[in-house]
PDB file of C-alpha atoms in Angstrom:
ATOM      1  CA  GLN A   9     -56.369   0.356  24.071  1.00 65.00           C
ATOM      2  CA  SER A  10     -55.293   2.672  21.253  1.00 78.00           C
ATOM      3  CA  VAL A  11     -57.139   5.648  19.819  1.00 84.00           C
ATOM      4  CA  PHE A  12     -60.193   4.729  17.746  1.00 89.00           C
ATOM      5  CA  PRO A  13     -59.332   4.789  14.000  1.00 92.00           C
ATOM      6  CA  SER A  14     -59.723   8.214  12.452  1.00 94.00           C
ATOM      7  CA  PRO A  15     -58.267   9.618   9.227  1.00 95.00           C
ATOM      8  CA  GLU A  16     -56.581  12.349  11.309  1.00 95.00           C
ATOM      9  CA  ILE A  17     -54.730   9.952  13.655  1.00 95.00           C
ATOM     10  CA  PRO A  18     -51.417   8.349  12.574  1.00 94.00           C
ATOM     11  CA  PRO A  19     -51.372   4.554  12.443  1.00 95.00           C
ATOM     12  CA  LEU A  20     -48.868   2.374  14.268  1.00 94.00           C
ATOM     13  CA  ILE A  21     -48.681  -0.975  12.486  1.00 94.00           C
ATOM     14  CA  VAL A  22     -46.982  -3.658  14.567  1.00 94.00           C
ATOM     15  CA  MET A  23     -45.777  -6.659  12.567  1.00 94.00           C
ATOM     16  CA  GLY A  24     -44.560  -9.930  14.019  1.00 91.00           C
ATOM     17  CA  ALA A  25     -43.352 -13.026  12.195  1.00 85.00           C
ATOM     18  CA  ASN A  26     -46.246 -15.491  12.381  1.00 83.00           C
ATOM     19  CA  PRO A  27     -49.119 -16.541  14.642  1.00 81.00           C
ATOM     20  CA  GLY A  28     -48.265 -18.817  17.538  1.00 78.00           C
ATOM     21  CA  PHE A  29     -50.287 -21.609  19.111  1.00 78.00           C
ATOM     22  CA  LYS A  30     -52.600 -19.379  21.186  1.00 83.00           C
ATOM     23  CA  GLU A  31     -53.104 -17.013  18.265  1.00 83.00           C
ATOM     24  CA  ASP A  32     -54.232 -19.961  16.137  1.00 79.00           C
ATOM     25  CA  GLN A  33     -56.631 -21.112  18.850  1.00 83.00           C
ATOM     26  CA  HIS A  34     -58.199 -17.648  19.217  1.00 86.00           C
ATOM     27  CA  ASN A  35     -57.799 -16.531  15.578  1.00 84.00           C
ATOM     28  CA  GLU A  36     -56.419 -13.232  16.859  1.00 85.00           C
ATOM     29  CA  PRO A  37     -52.881 -11.780  16.729  1.00 86.00           C
ATOM     30  CA  PHE A  38     -50.720 -11.387  19.821  1.00 90.00           C
ATOM     31  CA  VAL A  39     -52.868 -13.083  22.472  1.00 90.00           C
ATOM     32  CA  GLY A  40     -50.177 -15.451  23.784  1.00 89.00           C
ATOM     33  CA  PRO A  41     -47.223 -14.684  26.073  1.00 89.00           C
ATOM     34  CA  SER A  42     -45.493 -12.578  23.376  1.00 89.00           C
ATOM     35  CA  GLY A  43     -48.680 -10.597  22.872  1.00 91.00           C
ATOM     36  CA  GLU A  44     -49.035  -9.927  26.587  1.00 91.00           C
ATOM     37  CA  LEU A  45     -45.485  -8.582  26.679  1.00 89.00           C
ATOM     38  CA  LEU A  46     -46.105  -6.535  23.537  1.00 89.00           C
ATOM     39  CA  LYS A  47     -49.256  -4.926  24.934  1.00 89.00           C
ATOM     40  CA  ASN A  48     -48.097  -4.497  28.527  1.00 86.00           C
ATOM     41  CA  VAL A  49     -44.547  -3.258  27.864  1.00 81.00           C
ATOM     42  CA  TYR A  50     -43.959  -2.227  24.253  1.00 81.00           C
ATOM     43  CA  LEU A  51     -47.282  -0.493  23.647  1.00 86.00           C
ATOM     44  CA  SER A  52     -48.185   0.675  27.144  1.00 84.00           C
ATOM     45  CA  HIS A  53     -46.570   4.111  26.828  1.00 83.00           C
ATOM     46  CA  LYS A  54     -49.155   6.852  27.281  1.00 86.00           C
ATOM     47  CA  GLU A  55     -47.810   8.763  24.257  1.00 86.00           C
ATOM     48  CA  ILE A  56     -48.371   5.754  22.005  1.00 86.00           C
ATOM     49  CA  LEU A  57     -51.847   4.947  23.309  1.00 87.00           C
ATOM     50  CA  GLU A  58     -53.104   8.531  23.154  1.00 90.00           C
ATOM     51  CA  ASN A  59     -51.638   9.537  19.795  1.00 91.00           C
ATOM     52  CA  THR A  60     -51.866   6.554  17.427  1.00 93.00           C
ATOM     53  CA  THR A  61     -54.237   3.894  16.233  1.00 95.00           C
ATOM     54  CA  ILE A  62     -52.526   0.541  16.714  1.00 94.00           C
ATOM     55  CA  TYR A  63     -52.880  -2.281  14.198  1.00 94.00           C
ATOM     56  CA  LEU A  64     -51.461  -5.744  14.934  1.00 93.00           C
ATOM     57  CA  THR A  65     -50.472  -8.137  12.152  1.00 90.00           C
ATOM     58  CA  ASN A  66     -47.948 -10.776  11.149  1.00 87.00           C
ATOM     59  CA  ALA A  67     -45.746 -11.163   8.091  1.00 85.00           C
ATOM     60  CA  ALA A  68     -46.787 -14.814   7.636  1.00 78.00           C
ATOM     61  CA  ARG A  69     -50.406 -14.861   8.712  1.00 70.00           C
ATOM     62  CA  CYS A  70     -51.316 -17.656   6.350  1.00 59.00           C
ATOM     63  CA  ALA A  71     -48.788 -20.137   7.748  1.00 53.00           C
ATOM     64  CA  THR A  72     -48.355 -21.239  11.326  1.00 55.00           C
ATOM     65  CA  PRO A  73     -45.609 -23.805  11.748  1.00 53.00           C
ATOM     66  CA  GLY A  74     -45.019 -25.463  15.105  1.00 53.00           C
ATOM     67  CA  ILE A  75     -44.367 -23.277  18.129  1.00 49.00           C
ATOM     68  CA  GLU A  76     -40.586 -23.716  18.026  1.00 53.00           C
ATOM     69  CA  GLN A  77     -40.321 -23.613  14.233  1.00 59.00           C
ATOM     70  CA  ALA A  78     -40.066 -20.335  12.360  1.00 62.00           C
ATOM     71  CA  PRO A  79     -42.006 -19.740   9.145  1.00 64.00           C
ATOM     72  CA  LYS A  80     -40.181 -20.651   5.986  1.00 67.00           C
ATOM     73  CA  ARG A  81     -39.067 -17.870   3.650  1.00 67.00           C
ATOM     74  CA  SER A  82     -41.576 -19.178   1.096  1.00 68.00           C
ATOM     75  CA  HIS A  83     -44.427 -18.543   3.586  1.00 68.00           C
ATOM     76  CA  LEU A  84     -43.238 -14.976   4.066  1.00 73.00           C
ATOM     77  CA  LYS A  85     -43.057 -14.462   0.306  1.00 76.00           C
ATOM     78  CA  CYS A  86     -46.501 -15.976  -0.338  1.00 77.00           C
ATOM     79  CA  CYS A  87     -48.126 -13.824   2.344  1.00 81.00           C
ATOM     80  CA  TRP A  88     -46.573 -10.535   1.239  1.00 85.00           C
ATOM     81  CA  SER A  89     -49.396  -9.642  -1.170  1.00 86.00           C
ATOM     82  CA  HIS A  90     -51.883  -9.824   1.735  1.00 87.00           C
ATOM     83  CA  THR A  91     -49.570  -7.829   3.994  1.00 88.00           C
ATOM     84  CA  GLU A  92     -48.988  -5.175   1.340  1.00 89.00           C
ATOM     85  CA  GLN A  93     -52.734  -4.907   0.739  1.00 91.00           C
ATOM     86  CA  ASP A  94     -53.325  -4.410   4.483  1.00 90.00           C
ATOM     87  CA  LEU A  95     -50.613  -1.753   4.667  1.00 90.00           C
ATOM     88  CA  ARG A  96     -52.095   0.087   1.688  1.00 90.00           C
ATOM     89  CA  SER A  97     -55.641   0.054   3.092  1.00 93.00           C
ATOM     90  CA  ILE A  98     -54.472   1.322   6.497  1.00 94.00           C
ATOM     91  CA  LEU A  99     -52.350   4.054   4.945  1.00 92.00           C
ATOM     92  CA  ASP A 100     -55.103   5.051   2.500  1.00 92.00           C
ATOM     93  CA  PHE A 101     -57.464   5.604   5.449  1.00 94.00           C
ATOM     94  CA  HIS A 102     -55.071   7.634   7.622  1.00 94.00           C
ATOM     95  CA  LYS A 103     -53.836  11.022   6.390  1.00 90.00           C
ATOM     96  CA  PRO A 104     -50.781  11.481   8.659  1.00 90.00           C
ATOM     97  CA  ARG A 105     -47.582   9.545   8.103  1.00 88.00           C
ATOM     98  CA  GLY A 106     -47.708   6.170   9.852  1.00 91.00           C
ATOM     99  CA  PHE A 107     -45.227   3.981  11.667  1.00 91.00           C
ATOM    100  CA  LEU A 108     -44.349   0.357  10.999  1.00 92.00           C
ATOM    101  CA  LEU A 109     -42.825  -1.389  14.004  1.00 92.00           C
ATOM    102  CA  VAL A 110     -41.261  -4.658  12.843  1.00 93.00           C
ATOM    103  CA  LEU A 111     -40.659  -7.259  15.554  1.00 93.00           C
ATOM    104  CA  GLY A 112     -37.633  -9.481  15.047  1.00 91.00           C
ATOM    105  CA  GLN A 113     -35.490 -10.750  12.211  1.00 91.00           C
ATOM    106  CA  LEU A 114     -38.074 -12.903  10.383  1.00 88.00           C
ATOM    107  CA  ALA A 115     -40.603 -10.093  10.048  1.00 91.00           C
ATOM    108  CA  LEU A 116     -37.767  -7.721   9.148  1.00 92.00           C
ATOM    109  CA  ASP A 117     -36.655 -10.140   6.416  1.00 89.00           C
ATOM    110  CA  SER A 118     -40.144 -10.103   4.942  1.00 88.00           C
ATOM    111  CA  VAL A 119     -40.502  -6.323   5.020  1.00 88.00           C
ATOM    112  CA  THR A 120     -37.037  -5.411   3.765  1.00 87.00           C
ATOM    113  CA  LYS A 121     -36.875  -8.159   1.139  1.00 86.00           C
ATOM    114  CA  ASN A 122     -40.171  -6.978  -0.316  1.00 84.00           C
ATOM    115  CA  LEU A 123     -39.589  -3.237   0.034  1.00 80.00           C
ATOM    116  CA  PHE A 124     -35.839  -3.037  -0.646  1.00 78.00           C
ATOM    117  CA  ASP A 125     -35.265  -6.297  -2.574  1.00 81.00           C
ATOM    118  CA  LYS A 126     -32.645  -7.170   0.052  1.00 85.00           C
ATOM    119  CA  SER A 127     -32.956  -8.457   3.606  1.00 87.00           C
ATOM    120  CA  TRP A 128     -31.610  -6.212   6.332  1.00 89.00           C
ATOM    121  CA  SER A 129     -29.919  -7.407   9.479  1.00 91.00           C
ATOM    122  CA  LEU A 130     -31.295  -6.230  12.816  1.00 89.00           C
ATOM    123  CA  LYS A 131     -28.084  -4.228  13.219  1.00 89.00           C
ATOM    124  CA  LYS A 132     -28.721  -2.321   9.980  1.00 90.00           C
ATOM    125  CA  ALA A 133     -32.366  -1.765  10.887  1.00 88.00           C
ATOM    126  CA  PHE A 134     -31.416  -0.507  14.362  1.00 86.00           C
ATOM    127  CA  SER A 135     -29.071   2.048  12.783  1.00 85.00           C
ATOM    128  CA  ASN A 136     -31.815   3.187  10.357  1.00 83.00           C
ATOM    129  CA  GLN A 137     -34.667   3.654  12.846  1.00 84.00           C
ATOM    130  CA  GLY A 138     -37.408   5.860  11.427  1.00 82.00           C
ATOM    131  CA  ALA A 139     -36.244   5.566   7.814  1.00 75.00           C
ATOM    132  CA  PRO A 140     -38.925   5.715   5.133  1.00 70.00           C
ATOM    133  CA  PRO A 141     -39.006   2.301   3.411  1.00 60.00           C
ATOM    134  CA  THR A 142     -38.492   2.917  -0.335  1.00 60.00           C
ATOM    135  CA  THR A 143     -40.757   4.705  -2.740  1.00 57.00           C
ATOM    136  CA  LEU A 144     -43.578   2.186  -2.179  1.00 63.00           C
ATOM    137  CA  PHE A 145     -44.556   3.854   1.121  1.00 74.00           C
ATOM    138  CA  GLN A 146     -41.903   6.602   1.315  1.00 67.00           C
ATOM    139  CA  ASP A 147     -44.201   9.510   2.026  1.00 76.00           C
ATOM    140  CA  ARG A 148     -46.619   7.518   4.199  1.00 85.00           C
ATOM    141  CA  LEU A 149     -44.631   5.266   6.526  1.00 86.00           C
ATOM    142  CA  ASN A 150     -41.550   5.237   8.742  1.00 88.00           C
ATOM    143  CA  LEU A 151     -39.870   1.948   9.604  1.00 88.00           C
ATOM    144  CA  PHE A 152     -38.816   1.016  13.134  1.00 89.00           C
ATOM    145  CA  THR A 153     -37.444  -2.325  14.293  1.00 89.00           C
ATOM    146  CA  THR A 154     -36.863  -4.047  17.593  1.00 89.00           C
ATOM    147  CA  PHE A 155     -36.539  -7.531  19.044  1.00 88.00           C
ATOM    148  CA  HIS A 156     -39.598  -9.762  18.933  1.00 88.00           C
ATOM    149  CA  PRO A 157     -41.264 -10.151  22.367  1.00 88.00           C
ATOM    150  CA  SER A 158     -40.593 -13.909  22.234  1.00 87.00           C
ATOM    151  CA  ALA A 159     -36.861 -13.126  22.124  1.00 87.00           C
ATOM    152  CA  ILE A 160     -37.209 -11.109  25.313  1.00 85.00           C
ATOM    153  CA  LEU A 161     -39.063 -13.953  26.989  1.00 88.00           C
ATOM    154  CA  LYS A 162     -36.016 -16.110  26.237  1.00 88.00           C
ATOM    155  CA  ARG A 163     -33.298 -13.458  26.805  1.00 86.00           C
ATOM    156  CA  LYS A 164     -34.257 -10.894  29.430  1.00 79.00           C
ATOM    157  CA  ASN A 165     -31.259  -8.667  28.604  1.00 79.00           C
ATOM    158  CA  TYR A 166     -33.006  -7.686  25.329  1.00 78.00           C
ATOM    159  CA  LEU A 167     -35.602  -5.681  27.279  1.00 72.00           C
ATOM    160  CA  TYR A 168     -33.340  -2.640  27.687  1.00 70.00           C
ATOM    161  CA  PRO A 169     -32.509  -2.298  23.970  1.00 70.00           C
ATOM    162  CA  VAL A 170     -36.230  -2.568  23.183  1.00 71.00           C
ATOM    163  CA  SER A 171     -36.885   0.297  25.540  1.00 64.00           C
ATOM    164  CA  ASP A 172     -34.225   2.343  23.756  1.00 66.00           C
ATOM    165  CA  HIS A 173     -35.689   1.526  20.318  1.00 61.00           C
ATOM    166  CA  LEU A 174     -39.177   2.613  21.300  1.00 63.00           C
ATOM    167  CA  LEU A 175     -38.404   5.881  23.053  1.00 59.00           C
TER     168      LEU A 175
END
C-alpha cells in the first residue's frame, strides 16, 4: 500500500521482534493478527502511505520460537548482521533520510544494543523519538519506537500511546 520504491522517496522501515506462526507458514512478515493491526492502524495514515516506501522486517528473522516465547538475546545478536545489511541496502537506495519504527522492547533491545552498545528501555526510547541512532546511520535514519501490535492485542489501553507516538 505504500509508495513504490524510488531513490527520491524516504523509506519507513518497520521492525518487529520475530516472525510468528502465521508468518512462518506464509514466509512473509506481518501477516498474522499483529500484522493486520500494524497495516490497518499503525500504517494506514494517508501521510505515511503517500510519502514513504514501507519496508517490513524483524530483528530475529532467522529464529522463530514458539508463539508465546520471545526470541532469545542470542538470536537477536546472530541476526543483526543480516538486519544491518538490509538497513544499509535500503538506505543506500533512498536519498532522503529514512525512518526506523521499532515495535516493542525486544526489537528495541536489538537495535539499541547494536547501534548504541546499550539496550534502551521503552521509556527512554519514547523520550528520544526521532533521534538519529549513532554515527552508523546518523545522517540517514531517525529512530522511532512504539509498542508492538501484539502488546495492543493483549492490552487495549496501549492503542492511545501508539497513536501519540506515530503522529
